[in-house]
Tab-separated table of C-alpha atoms in Angstrom:
chain	number	residue	atom	x	y	z
Y	1	MET	CA	115.091	19.479	80.806
Y	2	ASN	CA	111.017	19.629	82.475
Y	3	LEU	CA	110.463	21.168	86.255
Y	4	GLU	CA	110.587	18.316	88.258
Y	5	GLU	CA	114.173	17.414	85.985
Y	6	LEU	CA	114.893	21.024	87.446
Y	7	ARG	CA	113.815	20.447	91.005
Y	8	ALA	CA	115.931	17.731	91.597
Y	9	SER	CA	118.743	19.243	90.048
Y	10	CYS	CA	117.929	22.344	92.139
Y	11	ILE	CA	117.627	20.161	95.892
Y	12	ALA	CA	121.356	18.862	95.268
Y	13	CYS	CA	122.874	22.531	94.301
Y	14	GLU	CA	125.717	23.488	96.622
Y	15	LYS	CA	126.500	26.206	94.671
Y	16	CYS	CA	126.973	28.773	97.560
Y	17	GLY	CA	126.589	28.817	101.455
Y	18	LEU	CA	123.517	28.484	102.397
Y	19	CYS	CA	123.306	24.816	101.474
Y	20	GLN	CA	125.620	24.099	105.071
Y	21	THR	CA	122.626	25.807	107.095
Y	22	ARG	CA	119.502	24.259	105.344
Y	23	THR	CA	117.465	21.660	105.975
Y	24	ASN	CA	115.005	21.783	102.530
Y	25	VAL	CA	115.730	23.730	99.340
Y	26	VAL	CA	112.525	25.826	98.707
Y	27	PHE	CA	112.447	25.064	95.200
Y	28	GLY	CA	108.396	26.299	94.905
Y	29	THR	CA	104.974	25.025	93.934
Y	30	GLY	CA	102.548	25.546	92.262
Y	31	VAL	CA	101.947	24.455	88.551
Y	32	PRO	CA	103.903	23.911	86.165
Y	33	ASN	CA	102.121	26.111	83.068
Y	34	ALA	CA	101.053	28.903	85.370
Y	35	GLU	CA	100.250	32.478	84.191
Y	36	VAL	CA	100.785	33.389	87.246
Y	37	MET	CA	104.271	33.381	89.104
Y	38	PHE	CA	104.833	34.825	92.660
Y	39	ILE	CA	108.746	35.711	93.511
Y	40	GLY	CA	109.687	35.459	97.279
Y	41	GLU	CA	112.998	36.969	98.471
Y	42	GLY	CA	113.847	33.347	100.427
Y	43	PRO	CA	112.398	30.994	102.483
Y	44	GLY	CA	112.017	31.666	106.368
Y	45	GLN	CA	111.850	28.557	109.100
Y	46	ARG	CA	109.102	27.325	108.342
Y	47	GLU	CA	109.650	26.956	105.010
Y	48	ASP	CA	113.089	25.626	105.615
Y	49	GLU	CA	111.583	23.182	108.022
Y	50	GLN	CA	108.733	21.960	105.052
Y	51	GLY	CA	110.260	22.172	102.016
Y	52	LEU	CA	107.643	24.599	100.292
Y	53	PRO	CA	107.309	28.267	99.926
Y	54	PHE	CA	104.790	30.657	101.846
Y	55	VAL	CA	103.606	27.901	104.660
Y	56	GLY	CA	103.941	30.422	107.396
Y	57	ARG	CA	101.470	32.607	108.935
Y	58	SER	CA	102.664	35.002	106.092
Y	59	GLY	CA	101.646	32.021	103.748
Y	60	GLN	CA	98.422	31.651	105.006
Y	61	LEU	CA	97.883	35.664	104.739
Y	62	LEU	CA	99.253	34.981	101.302
Y	63	ASP	CA	96.785	32.097	100.729
Y	64	ARG	CA	94.214	34.312	101.934
Y	65	TYR	CA	94.714	36.885	99.344
Y	66	LEU	CA	95.192	34.684	97.011
Y	67	GLN	CA	91.712	33.041	97.762
Y	68	SER	CA	89.921	36.642	97.588
Y	69	VAL	CA	90.672	37.210	93.689
Y	70	ASP	CA	90.018	32.827	92.326
Y	71	LEU	CA	94.145	32.077	92.666
Y	72	SER	CA	95.535	29.282	94.181
Y	73	ARG	CA	98.763	27.717	94.435
Y	74	ASP	CA	96.686	24.007	93.157
Y	75	LYS	CA	94.675	25.402	90.411
Y	76	ASN	CA	96.534	28.675	88.834
Y	77	ILE	CA	99.851	29.986	89.827
Y	78	PHE	CA	103.558	28.728	90.719
Y	79	ILE	CA	105.250	30.459	93.721
Y	80	ALA	CA	109.063	30.287	93.778
Y	81	ASN	CA	111.510	32.504	95.626
Y	82	ILE	CA	114.849	34.351	94.583
Y	83	VAL	CA	116.904	32.405	96.705
Y	84	LYS	CA	116.017	28.685	97.705
Y	85	CYS	CA	117.736	28.299	100.638
Y	86	ARG	CA	116.900	29.984	103.905
Y	87	PRO	CA	119.230	32.465	104.973
Y	88	PRO	CA	120.592	32.320	108.422
Y	89	ASN	CA	118.497	34.221	110.618
Y	90	ASN	CA	116.246	35.241	107.995
Y	91	ARG	CA	118.522	38.101	106.921
Y	92	ASP	CA	118.785	39.130	103.371
Y	93	PRO	CA	120.143	37.300	100.695
Y	94	LEU	CA	123.422	38.639	99.921
Y	95	ALA	CA	124.576	39.551	96.131
Y	96	GLU	CA	126.993	35.836	95.462
Y	97	GLU	CA	123.670	33.587	97.509
Y	98	TRP	CA	121.237	35.406	95.162
Y	99	ALA	CA	123.439	35.416	91.924
Y	100	ALA	CA	124.328	32.163	92.872
Y	101	CYS	CA	120.531	31.338	92.555
Y	102	LEU	CA	119.416	33.213	89.393
Y	103	PRO	CA	119.987	30.661	87.378
Y	104	TRP	CA	117.526	28.242	89.033
Y	105	LEU	CA	114.441	31.294	88.820
Y	106	GLU	CA	116.325	31.668	85.277
Y	107	GLU	CA	115.190	27.734	84.361
Y	108	GLN	CA	111.707	28.208	86.097
Y	109	PHE	CA	111.002	31.176	83.710
Y	110	ARG	CA	111.821	29.332	80.869
Y	111	ILE	CA	109.724	25.688	81.811
Y	112	ILE	CA	107.155	28.089	82.926
Y	113	GLN	CA	106.604	30.786	80.589
Y	114	PRO	CA	104.698	33.315	82.850
Y	115	LYS	CA	102.978	36.009	81.354
Y	116	ILE	CA	102.995	37.905	85.052
Y	117	VAL	CA	105.415	38.038	87.616
Y	118	VAL	CA	104.328	39.737	90.928
Y	119	CYS	CA	107.292	40.327	93.685
Y	120	LEU	CA	106.312	39.928	96.754
Y	121	GLY	CA	107.998	42.698	98.830
Y	122	ARG	CA	111.087	44.789	98.449
Y	123	ILE	CA	113.882	42.016	97.631
Y	124	ALA	CA	112.020	40.530	94.901
Y	125	ALA	CA	111.409	43.606	93.135
Y	126	GLN	CA	114.846	45.267	92.990
Y	127	ARG	CA	115.991	42.615	92.097
Y	128	MET	CA	113.542	41.507	89.323
Y	129	ILE	CA	112.189	44.986	88.661
Y	130	ARG	CA	115.038	47.346	89.128
Y	131	PRO	CA	117.582	47.954	91.931
Y	132	ASP	CA	115.942	51.724	93.017
Y	133	PHE	CA	112.513	49.892	93.386
Y	134	SER	CA	110.943	51.404	95.725
Y	135	VAL	CA	107.925	48.742	96.863
Y	136	THR	CA	105.910	51.009	99.091
Y	137	LYS	CA	105.881	54.079	96.918
Y	138	GLU	CA	105.207	51.823	93.253
Y	139	HIS	CA	103.257	48.012	94.655
Y	140	GLY	CA	100.964	47.632	92.209
Y	141	GLN	CA	101.791	49.503	89.021
Y	142	TRP	CA	103.162	47.326	86.137
Y	143	THR	CA	106.455	47.234	84.584
Y	144	GLU	CA	107.095	44.928	81.075
Y	145	LYS	CA	110.483	43.160	80.383
Y	146	ASN	CA	110.878	40.597	78.211
Y	147	GLY	CA	107.509	40.215	77.504
Y	148	ILE	CA	106.369	39.107	80.808
Y	149	LEU	CA	104.145	42.092	83.467
Y	150	TYR	CA	106.114	42.320	85.900
Y	151	THR	CA	104.884	43.817	89.566
Y	152	ALA	CA	105.112	44.206	93.223
Y	153	THR	CA	103.308	44.341	96.201
Y	154	LEU	CA	103.865	44.371	100.124
Y	155	HIS	CA	105.763	40.983	101.445
Y	156	PRO	CA	102.914	39.624	103.850
Y	157	ALA	CA	105.411	39.432	106.269
Y	158	ALA	CA	105.358	42.919	106.466
Y	159	LEU	CA	101.276	42.969	106.398
Y	160	LEU	CA	101.436	41.274	109.327
Y	161	ARG	CA	104.211	43.442	111.589
Y	162	ASN	CA	102.190	46.325	109.750
Y	163	PRO	CA	97.849	45.498	109.635
Y	164	SER	CA	97.725	49.314	108.450
Y	165	GLN	CA	99.093	48.229	104.957
Y	166	LYS	CA	96.388	45.256	104.447
Y	167	PRO	CA	94.151	47.485	102.667
Y	168	ILE	CA	97.155	48.458	100.474
Y	169	ALA	CA	98.076	45.262	99.472
Y	170	PHE	CA	94.219	43.364	98.978
Y	171	GLU	CA	94.295	46.686	96.579
Y	172	ASP	CA	97.191	45.275	94.775
Y	173	PHE	CA	95.520	41.777	94.508
Y	174	VAL	CA	92.466	43.456	92.990
Y	175	THR	CA	94.521	44.672	90.000
Y	176	LEU	CA	96.325	41.959	89.386
Y	177	ARG	CA	92.922	39.862	89.170
Y	178	GLU	CA	92.135	42.584	86.335
Y	179	LYS	CA	95.157	42.820	84.811
Y	180	ILE	CA	95.540	38.275	84.626
Y	181	LYS	CA	91.686	39.483	83.136
Y	182	GLU	CA	93.083	41.112	80.521
Y	183	VAL	CA	96.444	39.105	79.441
Y	184	CYS	CA	95.618	35.607	80.590
Y	185	THR	CA	94.028	33.436	78.793
Y	186	ARG	CA	94.260	29.848	81.561
Y	187	THR	CA	94.327	31.811	84.696
Y	188	TYR	CA	90.795	32.856	84.359
Y	189	PRO	CA	88.461	30.455	81.865
Y	190	GLN	CA	86.021	32.417	80.518
Y	191	GLN	CA	82.516	31.679	81.800
Y	192	GLU	CA	79.587	29.999	79.515
Y	193	ASP	CA	77.135	32.339	78.671
């Protein structure tokens, strides 16, 4: 199965109650062979309306951070969420919702085969790295699981609510850029001298 076939199956998903209130499934976006994946918790209102992850104000902020380290959803990364449908009123996804959605994300991992995963915010970090992960204390630190390097940073929406934390998140992106140069071969092609 390739990414487009998986997308078609995911769009028809009715494995949990979120299918009843969604406008669109937010499968993910980016390049299908990305060495770097960003994982959020779930779509918000704008994402639900457009069917794309991180397109609202927090997505615009994320794009600025990505651009600052030469990353782009059009060029060298893939962005997805733990759950593919918007939880009502942007509440945290329930355990049964993320459990129902996890096979979609696992299949995205199998197809894309990322070398690095960046969790955006607490919920994603606690699902992907470990249940007691503290994004405010452990952001920018690296963990290896099954040959994939994981890190987490503050969620862009949290940065909009608390702008004083933006420099902390920016440092995480600088650290990410250095790690990508260390372990990825396609994300930053080697320059000819």
